[in-house]
């Protein structure tokens, strides 16, 4: 766990269609994380197959790629203390029905195949996903808020 940990968070096509982009971004901002990359992208099936390569072979894989390629997604990198694990807690469980109220999926979603957002599951996959979605690199900047969010900064 590091204060500069980075995670890849993506608002899926259903989150964009349902106008939840602002609400989801606000949750990460308000928690104290720093936005270091952001773009709206309509990804190709080939790109999404790379993103989800670990799930190739699952029965739901073709449907997952079709869903993810059905419209634009918001690709983001958020940085801060324990960003990967805490990002997953903020998202909720894979199945929205098993997600606590207060989590993004628990508040806005019902179905596993329409669960609104993605978050990296480990530091290693975060770095892989950041490289896949942001080959141009991220934006380095100093947040003046940091000493108010983290002690000893
Ligand atoms: P995660 O998004 O919580 O990390 P993963 O197991 O990595 O969950 O699966 C990636 C995505 O694939 C899920 O977010 C969900 O959209 C979809 N998915 C996972 N399991 C199922 C399923 O059983 N049916 C339909 N879609 C699924
Ligand atoms: Mg996953």
PDB file of C-alpha atoms and ligand atoms in Angstrom:
ATOM      1  CA  UNK A   1       0.000   0.000   0.000  1.00  0.00           C
ATOM      2  CA  UNK A   2       1.459   3.353  -1.034  1.00  0.00           C
ATOM      3  CA  UNK A   3       0.358   6.991  -0.829  1.00  0.00           C
ATOM      4  CA  UNK A   4       1.053   7.282  -4.556  1.00  0.00           C
ATOM      5  CA  UNK A   5      -0.770   4.119  -5.584  1.00  0.00           C
ATOM      6  CA  UNK A   6      -2.584   4.362  -8.918  1.00  0.00           C
ATOM      7  CA  UNK A   7      -5.710   2.571 -10.091  1.00  0.00           C
ATOM      8  CA  UNK A   8      -7.511   2.369 -13.411  1.00  0.00           C
ATOM      9  CA  UNK A   9     -11.203   3.239 -13.058  1.00  0.00           C
ATOM     10  CA  UNK A  10     -13.546   3.077 -16.044  1.00  0.00           C
ATOM     11  CA  UNK A  11     -17.167   4.163 -16.352  1.00  0.00           C
ATOM     12  CA  UNK A  12     -18.744   1.575 -18.627  1.00  0.00           C
ATOM     13  CA  UNK A  13     -21.168   2.374 -21.506  1.00  0.00           C
ATOM     14  CA  UNK A  14     -24.236   1.982 -19.243  1.00  0.00           C
ATOM     15  CA  UNK A  15     -22.782   4.481 -16.753  1.00  0.00           C
ATOM     16  CA  UNK A  16     -22.238   6.991 -19.570  1.00  0.00           C
ATOM     17  CA  UNK A  17     -25.727   6.394 -21.067  1.00  0.00           C
ATOM     18  CA  UNK A  18     -27.336   6.807 -17.652  1.00  0.00           C
ATOM     19  CA  UNK A  19     -25.590  10.153 -17.036  1.00  0.00           C
ATOM     20  CA  UNK A  20     -23.695   8.881 -14.009  1.00  0.00           C
ATOM     21  CA  UNK A  21     -20.286  10.205 -15.099  1.00  0.00           C
ATOM     22  CA  UNK A  22     -20.321  13.284 -12.853  1.00  0.00           C
ATOM     23  CA  UNK A  23     -21.565  11.395  -9.804  1.00  0.00           C
ATOM     24  CA  UNK A  24     -18.883   8.697 -10.114  1.00  0.00           C
ATOM     25  CA  UNK A  25     -16.075  11.206 -10.642  1.00  0.00           C
ATOM     26  CA  UNK A  26     -17.339  13.205  -7.636  1.00  0.00           C
ATOM     27  CA  UNK A  27     -17.038  10.170  -5.357  1.00  0.00           C
ATOM     28  CA  UNK A  28     -13.332   9.742  -6.117  1.00  0.00           C
ATOM     29  CA  UNK A  29     -12.668  13.492  -5.880  1.00  0.00           C
ATOM     30  CA  UNK A  30     -14.528  13.810  -2.582  1.00  0.00           C
ATOM     31  CA  UNK A  31     -12.769  10.796  -1.066  1.00  0.00           C
ATOM     32  CA  UNK A  32      -9.449  12.576  -1.616  1.00  0.00           C
ATOM     33  CA  UNK A  33      -8.045  10.885  -4.689  1.00  0.00           C
ATOM     34  CA  UNK A  34      -6.205  12.812  -7.390  1.00  0.00           C
ATOM     35  CA  UNK A  35      -7.247  12.556 -11.049  1.00  0.00           C
ATOM     36  CA  UNK A  36      -4.137  12.016 -13.199  1.00  0.00           C
ATOM     37  CA  UNK A  37      -5.690  10.878 -16.505  1.00  0.00           C
ATOM     38  CA  UNK A  38      -9.142  11.095 -18.095  1.00  0.00           C
ATOM     39  CA  UNK A  39     -10.685  10.546 -21.526  1.00  0.00           C
ATOM     40  CA  UNK A  40     -13.912   9.512 -23.264  1.00  0.00           C
ATOM     41  CA  UNK A  41     -13.250   6.649 -25.666  1.00  0.00           C
ATOM     42  CA  UNK A  42     -15.338   4.327 -27.815  1.00  0.00           C
ATOM     43  CA  UNK A  43     -13.103   1.262 -27.602  1.00  0.00           C
ATOM     44  CA  UNK A  44     -12.799  -1.434 -30.269  1.00  0.00           C
ATOM     45  CA  UNK A  45     -13.616  -5.083 -29.482  1.00  0.00           C
ATOM     46  CA  UNK A  46      -9.916  -5.912 -30.023  1.00  0.00           C
ATOM     47  CA  UNK A  47      -8.847  -3.371 -27.383  1.00  0.00           C
ATOM     48  CA  UNK A  48     -11.488  -4.620 -24.931  1.00  0.00           C
ATOM     49  CA  UNK A  49     -10.403  -8.235 -25.498  1.00  0.00           C
ATOM     50  CA  UNK A  50      -6.928  -7.198 -24.363  1.00  0.00           C
ATOM     51  CA  UNK A  51      -8.347  -5.412 -21.308  1.00  0.00           C
ATOM     52  CA  UNK A  52     -10.358  -8.513 -20.328  1.00  0.00           C
ATOM     53  CA  UNK A  53      -7.883 -11.135 -21.599  1.00  0.00           C
ATOM     54  CA  UNK A  54      -7.986 -13.011 -18.248  1.00  0.00           C
ATOM     55  CA  UNK A  55     -11.694 -13.746 -18.830  1.00  0.00           C
ATOM     56  CA  UNK A  56     -11.304 -15.204 -22.348  1.00  0.00           C
ATOM     57  CA  UNK A  57     -13.066 -18.565 -22.356  1.00  0.00           C
ATOM     58  CA  UNK A  58     -15.818 -17.563 -19.919  1.00  0.00           C
ATOM     59  CA  UNK A  59     -19.359 -18.045 -21.264  1.00  0.00           C
ATOM     60  CA  UNK A  60     -20.196 -14.385 -20.745  1.00  0.00           C
ATOM     61  CA  UNK A  61     -17.049 -13.128 -22.561  1.00  0.00           C
ATOM     62  CA  UNK A  62     -18.665 -12.405 -26.004  1.00  0.00           C
ATOM     63  CA  UNK A  63     -21.576 -10.586 -24.330  1.00  0.00           C
ATOM     64  CA  UNK A  64     -19.145  -8.634 -22.142  1.00  0.00           C
ATOM     65  CA  UNK A  65     -17.143  -7.427 -25.156  1.00  0.00           C
ATOM     66  CA  UNK A  66     -20.347  -6.487 -27.033  1.00  0.00           C
ATOM     67  CA  UNK A  67     -21.615  -4.509 -24.013  1.00  0.00           C
ATOM     68  CA  UNK A  68     -18.295  -2.739 -23.495  1.00  0.00           C
ATOM     69  CA  UNK A  69     -18.006  -1.859 -27.207  1.00  0.00           C
ATOM     70  CA  UNK A  70     -21.630  -0.635 -27.423  1.00  0.00           C
ATOM     71  CA  UNK A  71     -20.788   2.982 -26.595  1.00  0.00           C
ATOM     72  CA  UNK A  72     -18.141   5.256 -25.158  1.00  0.00           C
ATOM     73  CA  UNK A  73     -16.498   4.645 -21.786  1.00  0.00           C
ATOM     74  CA  UNK A  74     -14.769   7.113 -19.478  1.00  0.00           C
ATOM     75  CA  UNK A  75     -11.202   5.959 -18.843  1.00  0.00           C
ATOM     76  CA  UNK A  76      -9.534   7.403 -15.739  1.00  0.00           C
ATOM     77  CA  UNK A  77      -6.506   7.007 -13.506  1.00  0.00           C
ATOM     78  CA  UNK A  78      -6.879   7.980  -9.843  1.00  0.00           C
ATOM     79  CA  UNK A  79      -3.932   8.257  -7.465  1.00  0.00           C
ATOM     80  CA  UNK A  80      -3.709   8.202  -3.684  1.00  0.00           C
ATOM     81  CA  UNK A  81      -3.405   6.140  -0.504  1.00  0.00           C
ATOM     82  CA  UNK A  82      -4.460   2.510  -1.075  1.00  0.00           C
ATOM     83  CA  UNK A  83      -6.149   3.504  -4.352  1.00  0.00           C
ATOM     84  CA  UNK A  84      -6.532  -0.033  -5.760  1.00  0.00           C
ATOM     85  CA  UNK A  85      -8.202  -1.736  -2.791  1.00  0.00           C
ATOM     86  CA  UNK A  86     -10.202   1.296  -1.696  1.00  0.00           C
ATOM     87  CA  UNK A  87     -11.296   1.874  -5.307  1.00  0.00           C
ATOM     88  CA  UNK A  88     -12.733  -1.653  -5.368  1.00  0.00           C
ATOM     89  CA  UNK A  89     -14.548  -1.043  -2.072  1.00  0.00           C
ATOM     90  CA  UNK A  90     -16.026   2.158  -3.527  1.00  0.00           C
ATOM     91  CA  UNK A  91     -17.227   0.183  -6.583  1.00  0.00           C
ATOM     92  CA  UNK A  92     -18.813  -2.677  -4.611  1.00  0.00           C
ATOM     93  CA  UNK A  93     -18.981  -6.357  -5.568  1.00  0.00           C
ATOM     94  CA  UNK A  94     -19.034  -7.632  -9.166  1.00  0.00           C
ATOM     95  CA  UNK A  95     -22.717  -8.479  -8.687  1.00  0.00           C
ATOM     96  CA  UNK A  96     -24.578  -5.246  -7.855  1.00  0.00           C
ATOM     97  CA  UNK A  97     -27.160  -7.191  -5.826  1.00  0.00           C
ATOM     98  CA  UNK A  98     -24.347  -8.256  -3.484  1.00  0.00           C
ATOM     99  CA  UNK A  99     -22.956  -4.710  -3.259  1.00  0.00           C
ATOM    100  CA  UNK A 100     -23.529  -2.659  -0.128  1.00  0.00           C
ATOM    101  CA  UNK A 101     -25.659   0.479  -0.263  1.00  0.00           C
ATOM    102  CA  UNK A 102     -23.191   3.363  -0.390  1.00  0.00           C
ATOM    103  CA  UNK A 103     -21.030   1.681  -3.023  1.00  0.00           C
ATOM    104  CA  UNK A 104     -21.364   2.760  -6.668  1.00  0.00           C
ATOM    105  CA  UNK A 105     -22.791  -0.565  -7.869  1.00  0.00           C
ATOM    106  CA  UNK A 106     -24.909  -0.895  -4.708  1.00  0.00           C
ATOM    107  CA  UNK A 107     -26.454   2.514  -5.314  1.00  0.00           C
ATOM    108  CA  UNK A 108     -26.844   2.558  -9.106  1.00  0.00           C
ATOM    109  CA  UNK A 109     -26.930  -0.971 -10.551  1.00  0.00           C
ATOM    110  CA  UNK A 110     -28.876  -4.247 -10.448  1.00  0.00           C
ATOM    111  CA  UNK A 111     -27.307  -6.620 -12.965  1.00  0.00           C
ATOM    112  CA  UNK A 112     -23.810  -8.146 -13.191  1.00  0.00           C
ATOM    113  CA  UNK A 113     -23.790  -7.573 -16.956  1.00  0.00           C
ATOM    114  CA  UNK A 114     -24.674  -3.865 -16.482  1.00  0.00           C
ATOM    115  CA  UNK A 115     -22.592  -2.971 -13.462  1.00  0.00           C
ATOM    116  CA  UNK A 116     -21.577   0.556 -14.515  1.00  0.00           C
ATOM    117  CA  UNK A 117     -17.907   0.682 -13.621  1.00  0.00           C
ATOM    118  CA  UNK A 118     -14.566  -1.095 -13.655  1.00  0.00           C
ATOM    119  CA  UNK A 119     -11.727  -0.899 -11.138  1.00  0.00           C
ATOM    120  CA  UNK A 120      -8.322  -2.613 -11.161  1.00  0.00           C
ATOM    121  CA  UNK A 121      -8.085  -5.634  -8.833  1.00  0.00           C
ATOM    122  CA  UNK A 122      -4.354  -5.363  -7.985  1.00  0.00           C
ATOM    123  CA  UNK A 123      -1.455  -2.929  -8.310  1.00  0.00           C
ATOM    124  CA  UNK A 124      -0.011  -5.168 -11.023  1.00  0.00           C
ATOM    125  CA  UNK A 125      -3.195  -5.163 -13.130  1.00  0.00           C
ATOM    126  CA  UNK A 126      -3.603  -1.414 -12.524  1.00  0.00           C
ATOM    127  CA  UNK A 127      -0.194  -0.729 -14.085  1.00  0.00           C
ATOM    128  CA  UNK A 128      -1.023  -3.042 -17.005  1.00  0.00           C
ATOM    129  CA  UNK A 129      -4.408  -1.381 -17.579  1.00  0.00           C
ATOM    130  CA  UNK A 130      -2.966   2.142 -17.313  1.00  0.00           C
ATOM    131  CA  UNK A 131      -0.391   1.255 -19.992  1.00  0.00           C
ATOM    132  CA  UNK A 132      -3.130  -0.237 -22.223  1.00  0.00           C
ATOM    133  CA  UNK A 133      -5.554   2.698 -21.950  1.00  0.00           C
ATOM    134  CA  UNK A 134      -3.071   5.569 -21.640  1.00  0.00           C
ATOM    135  CA  UNK A 135      -0.060   4.762 -23.853  1.00  0.00           C
ATOM    136  CA  UNK A 136       0.390   8.559 -24.120  1.00  0.00           C
ATOM    137  CA  UNK A 137       1.067   8.685 -20.358  1.00  0.00           C
ATOM    138  CA  UNK A 138      -0.614  10.391 -17.414  1.00  0.00           C
ATOM    139  CA  UNK A 139      -0.508  13.995 -16.140  1.00  0.00           C
ATOM    140  CA  UNK A 140       1.845  14.842 -13.262  1.00  0.00           C
ATOM    141  CA  UNK A 141       0.575  17.668 -11.075  1.00  0.00           C
ATOM    142  CA  UNK A 142       0.760  18.773  -7.439  1.00  0.00           C
ATOM    143  CA  UNK A 143      -2.493  18.888  -5.514  1.00  0.00           C
ATOM    144  CA  UNK A 144      -2.576  21.774  -3.013  1.00  0.00           C
ATOM    145  CA  UNK A 145      -5.159  19.756  -1.105  1.00  0.00           C
ATOM    146  CA  UNK A 146      -2.792  16.889  -0.316  1.00  0.00           C
ATOM    147  CA  UNK A 147      -1.651  18.101   3.160  1.00  0.00           C
ATOM    148  CA  UNK A 148      -5.348  18.342   4.099  1.00  0.00           C
ATOM    149  CA  UNK A 149      -6.040  14.782   2.968  1.00  0.00           C
ATOM    150  CA  UNK A 150      -2.866  13.011   4.138  1.00  0.00           C
ATOM    151  CA  UNK A 151      -1.091  13.589   7.446  1.00  0.00           C
ATOM    152  CA  UNK A 152       2.657  14.256   7.107  1.00  0.00           C
ATOM    153  CA  UNK A 153       2.404  15.729   3.639  1.00  0.00           C
TER     154      UNK A 153
HETATM  155  P1  LIG B   1     -14.960  -7.071 -11.703  1.00  0.00           P
HETATM  156  O1  LIG B   1     -15.415  -6.102 -12.768  1.00  0.00           O
HETATM  157  O2  LIG B   1     -15.737  -6.882 -10.423  1.00  0.00           O
HETATM  158  O3  LIG B   1     -13.471  -7.078 -11.494  1.00  0.00           O
HETATM  159  P2  LIG B   1     -14.616  -9.570 -13.167  1.00  0.00           P
HETATM  160  O4  LIG B   1     -14.773 -10.939 -12.606  1.00  0.00           O
HETATM  161  O5  LIG B   1     -13.235  -9.090 -13.477  1.00  0.00           O
HETATM  162  O6  LIG B   1     -15.376  -8.548 -12.193  1.00  0.00           O
HETATM  163  O7  LIG B   1     -15.490  -9.512 -14.497  1.00  0.00           O
HETATM  164  C1  LIG B   1     -15.380  -8.413 -15.371  1.00  0.00           C
HETATM  165  C2  LIG B   1     -16.757  -7.989 -15.801  1.00  0.00           C
HETATM  166  O8  LIG B   1     -17.372  -9.032 -16.534  1.00  0.00           O
HETATM  167  C3  LIG B   1     -17.740  -7.683 -14.674  1.00  0.00           C
HETATM  168  O9  LIG B   1     -17.593  -6.381 -14.129  1.00  0.00           O
HETATM  169  C4  LIG B   1     -19.065  -7.850 -15.363  1.00  0.00           C
HETATM  170  O10 LIG B   1     -19.382  -6.698 -16.156  1.00  0.00           O
HETATM  171  C5  LIG B   1     -18.769  -9.002 -16.311  1.00  0.00           C
HETATM  172  N1  LIG B   1     -19.179 -10.285 -15.711  1.00  0.00           N
HETATM  173  C6  LIG B   1     -18.532 -10.977 -14.750  1.00  0.00           C
HETATM  174  N2  LIG B   1     -19.196 -12.097 -14.424  1.00  0.00           N
HETATM  175  C7  LIG B   1     -20.302 -12.094 -15.209  1.00  0.00           C
HETATM  176  C8  LIG B   1     -21.408 -13.008 -15.362  1.00  0.00           C
HETATM  177  O11 LIG B   1     -21.518 -14.016 -14.682  1.00  0.00           O
HETATM  178  N3  LIG B   1     -22.360 -12.653 -16.283  1.00  0.00           N
HETATM  179  C9  LIG B   1     -22.284 -11.526 -17.039  1.00  0.00           C
HETATM  180  N4  LIG B   1     -21.260 -10.663 -16.937  1.00  0.00           N
HETATM  181  C10 LIG B   1     -20.289 -10.942 -16.037  1.00  0.00           C
HETATM  182 MG1  LIG B   2     -11.929  -7.623 -12.792  1.00  0.00          MG
END
